[in-house]
Amino acid sequence: MQLASPPEIFLQVSEVIEDPTKSNRDVERIILHDPALAARLLRLANSAYYGFPRQIASLSRAISIIGLQELRDLVLSTVMVERFSRLPNQLMDMREFWRASVRCALWAKYLGRRQPQAKTLRSVFVCGLLHEIGRLVVYAKIPELARAAILLSEAEGIEEIQAERATYGFDHYQVGAELAHRWRLPEVFVATLKGHGTPSETSAFPRETALMTLASRLSLAEIASPERLEETLPELSSLLDFLGLKAHLLPEVLAEVESQFEEIFHLLFDGRV
């Protein structure tokens, strides 16, 4: 399956960050070549997502406060949204797809903060945002086979990834992992996609993989109330145990997700979907 070319500006930023001879100023120069990206990054830096007490007025200040790794994640989030938000698709409502993706990212962020090893987790927000990206590739490249898998899932009452494997031999998480690998994204993206649903069998980034699986299920379940959340707990218990999280924390996390959602969605998409 032919995949799109990698996001060049993200690769440039990554190369500079990984080069010990380069500085924050070198990163800033790259981003300033794309004024729309720079403006969006500043808006995100000044959002409630970060909650800084004073306004960040310049990109250089944003870089110094947020840090290079977090900035790289924001660049990746922004350029991937730009690339995929208008991908033609007849099989899904693109606005609803991205709304679920932003919820997945926020669930991952706030669940991750409560995980016992929170400080060692890597790129959880952007991993959550991009966790279903393989679905878009499959739906765009092989729409008829994708439609057949959806119908099989509905007819047999099986999970969509099972229907995908039965229909065309792979699932959309494997496609997402291949995309991340070809684009030379950090290994955490490849691992969390490749290991989706089986974190205990994953040698690389098992906690991030469990977190993405949990966040994805919560976001796709369209949970909007503590009552609906309560109904899903039995199927989530093994993931919660794996991560060392307690079920009673979920309503609190849900409230944080909902409080942040509209602002982050607007900042990332700004009328694109």
PDB file of C-alpha atoms in Angstrom:
ATOM      1  CA  MET A   1       0.000   0.000   0.000  1.00  0.00           C
ATOM      2  CA  GLN A   2       1.507   3.311  -1.068  1.00  0.00           C
ATOM      3  CA  LEU A   3       1.609   5.775   1.797  1.00  0.00           C
ATOM      4  CA  ALA A   4       1.951   9.545   1.839  1.00  0.00           C
ATOM      5  CA  SER A   5       5.333  11.232   2.160  1.00  0.00           C
ATOM      6  CA  PRO A   6       6.525  12.076   5.680  1.00  0.00           C
ATOM      7  CA  PRO A   7       5.922  15.506   7.269  1.00  0.00           C
ATOM      8  CA  GLU A   8       9.139  17.262   6.288  1.00  0.00           C
ATOM      9  CA  ILE A   9       9.067  20.052   8.852  1.00  0.00           C
ATOM     10  CA  PHE A  10       8.685  17.523  11.671  1.00  0.00           C
ATOM     11  CA  LEU A  11      11.716  15.589  10.410  1.00  0.00           C
ATOM     12  CA  GLN A  12      13.728  18.810  10.215  1.00  0.00           C
ATOM     13  CA  VAL A  13      12.769  19.785  13.765  1.00  0.00           C
ATOM     14  CA  SER A  14      13.597  16.269  15.015  1.00  0.00           C
ATOM     15  CA  GLU A  15      17.014  16.284  13.368  1.00  0.00           C
ATOM     16  CA  VAL A  16      17.898  19.637  14.945  1.00  0.00           C
ATOM     17  CA  ILE A  17      16.674  18.543  18.394  1.00  0.00           C
ATOM     18  CA  GLU A  18      18.773  15.390  18.222  1.00  0.00           C
ATOM     19  CA  ASP A  19      21.887  17.311  17.107  1.00  0.00           C
ATOM     20  CA  PRO A  20      23.887  18.408  20.190  1.00  0.00           C
ATOM     21  CA  THR A  21      25.539  21.184  18.189  1.00  0.00           C
ATOM     22  CA  LYS A  22      22.189  22.883  17.533  1.00  0.00           C
ATOM     23  CA  SER A  23      20.241  25.254  19.774  1.00  0.00           C
ATOM     24  CA  ASN A  24      16.689  26.363  20.452  1.00  0.00           C
ATOM     25  CA  ARG A  25      17.278  29.180  17.995  1.00  0.00           C
ATOM     26  CA  ASP A  26      17.860  26.653  15.195  1.00  0.00           C
ATOM     27  CA  VAL A  27      14.509  25.013  15.966  1.00  0.00           C
ATOM     28  CA  GLU A  28      12.823  28.399  16.014  1.00  0.00           C
ATOM     29  CA  ARG A  29      14.225  29.280  12.570  1.00  0.00           C
ATOM     30  CA  ILE A  30      12.745  26.121  11.048  1.00  0.00           C
ATOM     31  CA  ILE A  31       9.293  26.727  12.516  1.00  0.00           C
ATOM     32  CA  LEU A  32       9.251  30.398  11.533  1.00  0.00           C
ATOM     33  CA  HIS A  33       9.473  29.333   7.883  1.00  0.00           C
ATOM     34  CA  ASP A  34       5.840  28.246   8.346  1.00  0.00           C
ATOM     35  CA  PRO A  35       4.032  31.252   9.877  1.00  0.00           C
ATOM     36  CA  ALA A  36       0.714  29.387  10.182  1.00  0.00           C
ATOM     37  CA  LEU A  37       2.403  26.598  12.148  1.00  0.00           C
ATOM     38  CA  ALA A  38       4.208  29.103  14.369  1.00  0.00           C
ATOM     39  CA  ALA A  39       0.967  30.942  15.125  1.00  0.00           C
ATOM     40  CA  ARG A  40      -0.865  27.712  15.947  1.00  0.00           C
ATOM     41  CA  LEU A  41       1.932  26.577  18.263  1.00  0.00           C
ATOM     42  CA  LEU A  42       1.765  29.886  20.122  1.00  0.00           C
ATOM     43  CA  ARG A  43      -2.003  29.567  20.529  1.00  0.00           C
ATOM     44  CA  LEU A  44      -1.578  26.058  21.915  1.00  0.00           C
ATOM     45  CA  ALA A  45       1.166  27.227  24.276  1.00  0.00           C
ATOM     46  CA  ASN A  46      -1.205  29.882  25.628  1.00  0.00           C
ATOM     47  CA  SER A  47      -4.143  27.493  26.012  1.00  0.00           C
ATOM     48  CA  ALA A  48      -5.543  26.002  29.205  1.00  0.00           C
ATOM     49  CA  TYR A  49      -3.816  22.771  28.145  1.00  0.00           C
ATOM     50  CA  TYR A  50      -0.602  24.199  29.617  1.00  0.00           C
ATOM     51  CA  GLY A  51      -2.114  26.701  32.037  1.00  0.00           C
ATOM     52  CA  PHE A  52       0.854  29.046  32.188  1.00  0.00           C
ATOM     53  CA  PRO A  53       0.052  32.070  34.401  1.00  0.00           C
ATOM     54  CA  ARG A  54       1.430  34.610  31.921  1.00  0.00           C
ATOM     55  CA  GLN A  55       0.951  34.976  28.191  1.00  0.00           C
ATOM     56  CA  ILE A  56       3.730  33.564  26.026  1.00  0.00           C
ATOM     57  CA  ALA A  57       4.337  36.230  23.400  1.00  0.00           C
ATOM     58  CA  SER A  58       7.085  34.684  21.275  1.00  0.00           C
ATOM     59  CA  LEU A  59       8.013  31.349  19.800  1.00  0.00           C
ATOM     60  CA  SER A  60      11.430  31.461  21.450  1.00  0.00           C
ATOM     61  CA  ARG A  61       9.745  31.883  24.842  1.00  0.00           C
ATOM     62  CA  ALA A  62       7.379  29.011  24.071  1.00  0.00           C
ATOM     63  CA  ILE A  63      10.315  26.757  23.215  1.00  0.00           C
ATOM     64  CA  SER A  64      12.175  27.622  26.400  1.00  0.00           C
ATOM     65  CA  ILE A  65       9.131  27.075  28.643  1.00  0.00           C
ATOM     66  CA  ILE A  66       7.577  24.033  26.968  1.00  0.00           C
ATOM     67  CA  GLY A  67      10.840  22.301  26.142  1.00  0.00           C
ATOM     68  CA  LEU A  68      12.091  20.810  22.905  1.00  0.00           C
ATOM     69  CA  GLN A  69      10.553  17.336  23.260  1.00  0.00           C
ATOM     70  CA  GLU A  70       7.106  18.712  24.030  1.00  0.00           C
ATOM     71  CA  LEU A  71       7.453  21.199  21.193  1.00  0.00           C
ATOM     72  CA  ARG A  72       8.336  18.380  18.798  1.00  0.00           C
ATOM     73  CA  ASP A  73       5.137  16.596  19.831  1.00  0.00           C
ATOM     74  CA  LEU A  74       3.118  19.752  19.200  1.00  0.00           C
ATOM     75  CA  VAL A  75       4.699  20.173  15.760  1.00  0.00           C
ATOM     76  CA  LEU A  76       3.855  16.573  14.899  1.00  0.00           C
ATOM     77  CA  SER A  77       0.266  16.984  16.120  1.00  0.00           C
ATOM     78  CA  THR A  78      -0.201  20.127  14.075  1.00  0.00           C
ATOM     79  CA  VAL A  79       1.321  18.929  10.808  1.00  0.00           C
ATOM     80  CA  MET A  80      -0.487  15.578  10.957  1.00  0.00           C
ATOM     81  CA  VAL A  81      -3.804  17.309  11.492  1.00  0.00           C
ATOM     82  CA  GLU A  82      -3.008  19.567   8.533  1.00  0.00           C
ATOM     83  CA  ARG A  83      -2.165  16.596   6.327  1.00  0.00           C
ATOM     84  CA  PHE A  84      -5.009  14.268   7.224  1.00  0.00           C
ATOM     85  CA  SER A  85      -7.924  16.489   8.243  1.00  0.00           C
ATOM     86  CA  ARG A  86      -9.194  16.924   4.674  1.00  0.00           C
ATOM     87  CA  LEU A  87      -8.460  13.460   3.382  1.00  0.00           C
ATOM     88  CA  PRO A  88     -11.447  12.457   1.183  1.00  0.00           C
ATOM     89  CA  ASN A  89     -13.454   9.801   2.943  1.00  0.00           C
ATOM     90  CA  GLN A  90     -16.873   8.321   2.219  1.00  0.00           C
ATOM     91  CA  LEU A  91     -16.890   5.811   5.093  1.00  0.00           C
ATOM     92  CA  MET A  92     -16.836   8.098   8.100  1.00  0.00           C
ATOM     93  CA  ASP A  93     -17.676  11.549   9.357  1.00  0.00           C
ATOM     94  CA  MET A  94     -14.258  13.207   9.478  1.00  0.00           C
ATOM     95  CA  ARG A  95     -15.314  15.698  12.118  1.00  0.00           C
ATOM     96  CA  GLU A  96     -16.451  12.901  14.418  1.00  0.00           C
ATOM     97  CA  PHE A  97     -13.248  10.965  13.711  1.00  0.00           C
ATOM     98  CA  TRP A  98     -11.089  13.875  14.838  1.00  0.00           C
ATOM     99  CA  ARG A  99     -13.303  14.654  17.813  1.00  0.00           C
ATOM    100  CA  ALA A 100     -12.781  11.071  19.009  1.00  0.00           C
ATOM    101  CA  SER A 101      -9.044  11.417  18.326  1.00  0.00           C
ATOM    102  CA  VAL A 102      -8.762  14.575  20.441  1.00  0.00           C
ATOM    103  CA  ARG A 103     -10.675  12.849  23.229  1.00  0.00           C
ATOM    104  CA  CYS A 104      -8.298   9.891  22.971  1.00  0.00           C
ATOM    105  CA  ALA A 105      -5.350  12.276  23.288  1.00  0.00           C
ATOM    106  CA  LEU A 106      -6.826  13.987  26.343  1.00  0.00           C
ATOM    107  CA  TRP A 107      -7.753  10.687  28.002  1.00  0.00           C
ATOM    108  CA  ALA A 108      -4.161   9.533  27.427  1.00  0.00           C
ATOM    109  CA  LYS A 109      -2.752  12.745  28.873  1.00  0.00           C
ATOM    110  CA  TYR A 110      -4.830  12.806  32.060  1.00  0.00           C
ATOM    111  CA  LEU A 111      -4.753   9.052  32.691  1.00  0.00           C
ATOM    112  CA  GLY A 112      -1.000   9.182  32.128  1.00  0.00           C
ATOM    113  CA  ARG A 113      -0.610  11.844  34.803  1.00  0.00           C
ATOM    114  CA  ARG A 114      -2.131   9.451  37.327  1.00  0.00           C
ATOM    115  CA  GLN A 115      -0.065   6.443  36.287  1.00  0.00           C
ATOM    116  CA  PRO A 116       2.547   5.509  38.930  1.00  0.00           C
ATOM    117  CA  GLN A 117       5.422   5.971  36.463  1.00  0.00           C
ATOM    118  CA  ALA A 118       3.952   9.124  34.911  1.00  0.00           C
ATOM    119  CA  LYS A 119       7.269  10.960  34.588  1.00  0.00           C
ATOM    120  CA  THR A 120       8.757   8.279  32.332  1.00  0.00           C
ATOM    121  CA  LEU A 121       5.864   8.133  29.854  1.00  0.00           C
ATOM    122  CA  ARG A 122       6.617   9.390  26.341  1.00  0.00           C
ATOM    123  CA  SER A 123       4.494  11.504  23.957  1.00  0.00           C
ATOM    124  CA  VAL A 124       1.167  10.279  25.289  1.00  0.00           C
ATOM    125  CA  PHE A 125      -0.972  13.173  24.003  1.00  0.00           C
ATOM    126  CA  VAL A 126       0.199  12.969  20.408  1.00  0.00           C
ATOM    127  CA  CYS A 127       0.207   9.148  20.471  1.00  0.00           C
ATOM    128  CA  GLY A 128      -3.439   9.356  21.460  1.00  0.00           C
ATOM    129  CA  LEU A 129      -4.232  11.942  18.798  1.00  0.00           C
ATOM    130  CA  LEU A 130      -2.732   9.767  16.057  1.00  0.00           C
ATOM    131  CA  HIS A 131      -3.770   6.376  17.399  1.00  0.00           C
ATOM    132  CA  GLU A 132      -6.484   5.786  14.787  1.00  0.00           C
ATOM    133  CA  ILE A 133      -4.585   7.329  11.862  1.00  0.00           C
ATOM    134  CA  GLY A 134      -4.233   3.951  10.137  1.00  0.00           C
ATOM    135  CA  ARG A 135      -8.011   3.847   9.827  1.00  0.00           C
ATOM    136  CA  LEU A 136      -7.915   6.939   7.609  1.00  0.00           C
ATOM    137  CA  VAL A 137      -5.239   5.406   5.393  1.00  0.00           C
ATOM    138  CA  VAL A 138      -7.195   2.159   4.978  1.00  0.00           C
ATOM    139  CA  TYR A 139     -10.473   3.945   4.305  1.00  0.00           C
ATOM    140  CA  ALA A 140      -8.816   6.214   1.732  1.00  0.00           C
ATOM    141  CA  LYS A 141      -6.724   3.574  -0.063  1.00  0.00           C
ATOM    142  CA  ILE A 142      -8.980   0.486  -0.060  1.00  0.00           C
ATOM    143  CA  PRO A 143     -12.476   1.812   0.629  1.00  0.00           C
ATOM    144  CA  GLU A 144     -14.415  -1.153  -0.766  1.00  0.00           C
ATOM    145  CA  LEU A 145     -12.477  -3.685   1.313  1.00  0.00           C
ATOM    146  CA  ALA A 146     -12.821  -1.415   4.336  1.00  0.00           C
ATOM    147  CA  ARG A 147     -16.575  -1.264   3.779  1.00  0.00           C
ATOM    148  CA  ALA A 148     -16.679  -5.067   3.572  1.00  0.00           C
ATOM    149  CA  ALA A 149     -14.844  -5.312   6.900  1.00  0.00           C
ATOM    150  CA  ILE A 150     -17.304  -2.920   8.531  1.00  0.00           C
ATOM    151  CA  LEU A 151     -20.251  -4.987   7.276  1.00  0.00           C
ATOM    152  CA  LEU A 152     -18.604  -8.201   8.476  1.00  0.00           C
ATOM    153  CA  SER A 153     -18.028  -6.694  11.914  1.00  0.00           C
ATOM    154  CA  GLU A 154     -21.676  -5.682  12.158  1.00  0.00           C
ATOM    155  CA  ALA A 155     -23.029  -8.974  10.792  1.00  0.00           C
ATOM    156  CA  GLU A 156     -20.875 -11.236  12.977  1.00  0.00           C
ATOM    157  CA  GLY A 157     -20.783  -9.041  16.075  1.00  0.00           C
ATOM    158  CA  ILE A 158     -16.968  -9.049  16.140  1.00  0.00           C
ATOM    159  CA  GLU A 159     -14.442  -6.276  16.716  1.00  0.00           C
ATOM    160  CA  GLU A 160     -13.548  -4.258  13.649  1.00  0.00           C
ATOM    161  CA  ILE A 161      -9.870  -5.228  13.758  1.00  0.00           C
ATOM    162  CA  GLN A 162     -10.866  -8.905  13.666  1.00  0.00           C
ATOM    163  CA  ALA A 163     -13.059  -8.219  10.655  1.00  0.00           C
ATOM    164  CA  GLU A 164     -10.243  -6.286   8.981  1.00  0.00           C
ATOM    165  CA  ARG A 165      -7.794  -9.153   9.413  1.00  0.00           C
ATOM    166  CA  ALA A 166     -10.341 -11.621   8.059  1.00  0.00           C
ATOM    167  CA  THR A 167     -11.109  -9.395   5.057  1.00  0.00           C
ATOM    168  CA  TYR A 168      -7.702  -8.175   3.925  1.00  0.00           C
ATOM    169  CA  GLY A 169      -5.127  -9.781   6.200  1.00  0.00           C
ATOM    170  CA  PHE A 170      -4.128  -6.832   8.407  1.00  0.00           C
ATOM    171  CA  ASP A 171      -5.769  -4.202  10.594  1.00  0.00           C
ATOM    172  CA  HIS A 172      -5.656  -0.435  10.684  1.00  0.00           C
ATOM    173  CA  TYR A 173      -3.377  -0.349  13.742  1.00  0.00           C
ATOM    174  CA  GLN A 174      -0.762  -2.319  11.787  1.00  0.00           C
ATOM    175  CA  VAL A 175      -1.139   0.189   8.953  1.00  0.00           C
ATOM    176  CA  GLY A 176      -0.639   3.044  11.408  1.00  0.00           C
ATOM    177  CA  ALA A 177       2.482   1.358  12.793  1.00  0.00           C
ATOM    178  CA  GLU A 178       3.892   0.932   9.286  1.00  0.00           C
ATOM    179  CA  LEU A 179       3.174   4.576   8.527  1.00  0.00           C
ATOM    180  CA  ALA A 180       4.947   5.671  11.734  1.00  0.00           C
ATOM    181  CA  HIS A 181       7.919   3.439  10.882  1.00  0.00           C
ATOM    182  CA  ARG A 182       8.249   4.734   7.321  1.00  0.00           C
ATOM    183  CA  TRP A 183       7.967   8.309   8.517  1.00  0.00           C
ATOM    184  CA  ARG A 184      10.733   7.744  11.078  1.00  0.00           C
ATOM    185  CA  LEU A 185       8.533   8.825  13.970  1.00  0.00           C
ATOM    186  CA  PRO A 186       9.832   8.066  17.476  1.00  0.00           C
ATOM    187  CA  GLU A 187       9.614   4.366  18.324  1.00  0.00           C
ATOM    188  CA  VAL A 188       6.878   4.939  20.889  1.00  0.00           C
ATOM    189  CA  PHE A 189       4.426   5.624  18.034  1.00  0.00           C
ATOM    190  CA  VAL A 190       5.301   2.387  16.245  1.00  0.00           C
ATOM    191  CA  ALA A 191       5.134   0.362  19.461  1.00  0.00           C
ATOM    192  CA  THR A 192       1.802   1.693  20.724  1.00  0.00           C
ATOM    193  CA  LEU A 193       0.159   1.039  17.354  1.00  0.00           C
ATOM    194  CA  LYS A 194       1.720  -2.350  16.700  1.00  0.00           C
ATOM    195  CA  GLY A 195       0.907  -3.564  20.217  1.00  0.00           C
ATOM    196  CA  HIS A 196      -2.620  -2.173  20.404  1.00  0.00           C
ATOM    197  CA  GLY A 197      -4.782  -4.404  22.586  1.00  0.00           C
ATOM    198  CA  THR A 198      -1.918  -6.611  23.789  1.00  0.00           C
ATOM    199  CA  PRO A 199       0.287  -4.462  26.067  1.00  0.00           C
ATOM    200  CA  SER A 200       1.355  -7.436  28.200  1.00  0.00           C
ATOM    201  CA  GLU A 201       2.876  -9.027  25.095  1.00  0.00           C
ATOM    202  CA  THR A 202       4.718  -5.858  24.081  1.00  0.00           C
ATOM    203  CA  SER A 203       8.392  -5.548  24.976  1.00  0.00           C
ATOM    204  CA  ALA A 204       8.787  -1.882  23.976  1.00  0.00           C
ATOM    205  CA  PHE A 205       6.709   0.807  25.709  1.00  0.00           C
ATOM    206  CA  PRO A 206       4.169  -1.568  27.318  1.00  0.00           C
ATOM    207  CA  ARG A 207       2.718   1.112  29.625  1.00  0.00           C
ATOM    208  CA  GLU A 208       2.248   3.588  26.795  1.00  0.00           C
ATOM    209  CA  THR A 209       0.669   0.802  24.740  1.00  0.00           C
ATOM    210  CA  ALA A 210      -1.769  -0.049  27.531  1.00  0.00           C
ATOM    211  CA  LEU A 211      -2.536   3.626  28.018  1.00  0.00           C
ATOM    212  CA  MET A 212      -3.301   4.117  24.305  1.00  0.00           C
ATOM    213  CA  THR A 213      -5.484   1.005  24.218  1.00  0.00           C
ATOM    214  CA  LEU A 214      -7.422   2.239  27.247  1.00  0.00           C
ATOM    215  CA  ALA A 215      -7.725   5.826  25.977  1.00  0.00           C
ATOM    216  CA  SER A 216      -8.809   4.618  22.538  1.00  0.00           C
ATOM    217  CA  ARG A 217     -11.570   2.447  23.990  1.00  0.00           C
ATOM    218  CA  LEU A 218     -12.787   5.252  26.202  1.00  0.00           C
ATOM    219  CA  SER A 219     -12.858   7.762  23.344  1.00  0.00           C
ATOM    220  CA  LEU A 220     -14.515   5.429  20.822  1.00  0.00           C
ATOM    221  CA  ALA A 221     -17.175   4.457  23.355  1.00  0.00           C
ATOM    222  CA  GLU A 222     -18.469   8.055  23.189  1.00  0.00           C
ATOM    223  CA  ILE A 223     -18.531   8.317  26.967  1.00  0.00           C
ATOM    224  CA  ALA A 224     -20.087  11.586  28.035  1.00  0.00           C
ATOM    225  CA  SER A 225     -21.344  10.890  31.543  1.00  0.00           C
ATOM    226  CA  PRO A 226     -20.265   9.054  34.720  1.00  0.00           C
ATOM    227  CA  GLU A 227     -23.222   6.697  34.214  1.00  0.00           C
ATOM    228  CA  ARG A 228     -22.070   5.668  30.723  1.00  0.00           C
ATOM    229  CA  LEU A 229     -18.545   5.339  32.053  1.00  0.00           C
ATOM    230  CA  GLU A 230     -19.721   2.958  34.753  1.00  0.00           C
ATOM    231  CA  GLU A 231     -21.173   0.633  32.106  1.00  0.00           C
ATOM    232  CA  THR A 232     -17.781   0.190  30.439  1.00  0.00           C
ATOM    233  CA  LEU A 233     -15.758  -0.625  33.560  1.00  0.00           C
ATOM    234  CA  PRO A 234     -15.879  -4.449  33.332  1.00  0.00           C
ATOM    235  CA  GLU A 235     -14.168  -4.472  29.941  1.00  0.00           C
ATOM    236  CA  LEU A 236     -11.528  -1.967  31.107  1.00  0.00           C
ATOM    237  CA  SER A 237     -10.525  -3.618  34.378  1.00  0.00           C
ATOM    238  CA  SER A 238      -7.534  -5.580  33.022  1.00  0.00           C
ATOM    239  CA  LEU A 239      -6.037  -2.454  31.436  1.00  0.00           C
ATOM    240  CA  LEU A 240      -6.582  -0.425  34.601  1.00  0.00           C
ATOM    241  CA  ASP A 241      -4.877  -3.152  36.647  1.00  0.00           C
ATOM    242  CA  PHE A 242      -1.962  -3.315  34.199  1.00  0.00           C
ATOM    243  CA  LEU A 243      -1.440   0.441  34.545  1.00  0.00           C
ATOM    244  CA  GLY A 244      -1.924   0.535  38.312  1.00  0.00           C
ATOM    245  CA  LEU A 245      -4.928   2.839  37.972  1.00  0.00           C
ATOM    246  CA  LYS A 246      -8.075   2.758  40.095  1.00  0.00           C
ATOM    247  CA  ALA A 247     -11.518   2.804  38.491  1.00  0.00           C
ATOM    248  CA  HIS A 248     -12.769   5.483  40.879  1.00  0.00           C
ATOM    249  CA  LEU A 249     -10.407   7.980  39.182  1.00  0.00           C
ATOM    250  CA  LEU A 250     -12.150   7.715  35.803  1.00  0.00           C
ATOM    251  CA  PRO A 251     -15.037  10.144  36.469  1.00  0.00           C
ATOM    252  CA  GLU A 252     -12.480  12.725  37.616  1.00  0.00           C
ATOM    253  CA  VAL A 253     -10.461  12.197  34.408  1.00  0.00           C
ATOM    254  CA  LEU A 254     -13.642  12.372  32.318  1.00  0.00           C
ATOM    255  CA  ALA A 255     -14.392  15.792  33.805  1.00  0.00           C
ATOM    256  CA  GLU A 256     -10.886  17.019  32.889  1.00  0.00           C
ATOM    257  CA  VAL A 257     -11.205  15.662  29.346  1.00  0.00           C
ATOM    258  CA  GLU A 258     -14.537  17.380  28.815  1.00  0.00           C
ATOM    259  CA  SER A 259     -13.327  20.673  30.291  1.00  0.00           C
ATOM    260  CA  GLN A 260     -10.365  20.809  27.874  1.00  0.00           C
ATOM    261  CA  PHE A 261     -11.932  19.276  24.806  1.00  0.00           C
ATOM    262  CA  GLU A 262     -13.602  22.156  22.943  1.00  0.00           C
ATOM    263  CA  GLU A 263     -10.649  24.533  23.275  1.00  0.00           C
ATOM    264  CA  ILE A 264      -8.064  21.977  22.128  1.00  0.00           C
ATOM    265  CA  PHE A 265     -10.239  20.781  19.248  1.00  0.00           C
ATOM    266  CA  HIS A 266     -10.735  24.344  18.050  1.00  0.00           C
ATOM    267  CA  LEU A 267      -7.038  25.204  18.346  1.00  0.00           C
ATOM    268  CA  LEU A 268      -5.901  22.115  16.430  1.00  0.00           C
ATOM    269  CA  PHE A 269      -8.492  22.179  13.665  1.00  0.00           C
ATOM    270  CA  ASP A 270      -9.527  25.821  13.340  1.00  0.00           C
ATOM    271  CA  GLY A 271     -12.312  25.148  10.836  1.00  0.00           C
ATOM    272  CA  ARG A 272     -10.590  22.326   8.937  1.00  0.00           C
ATOM    273  CA  VAL A 273     -13.335  19.794   9.692  1.00  0.00           C
TER     274      VAL A 273
END
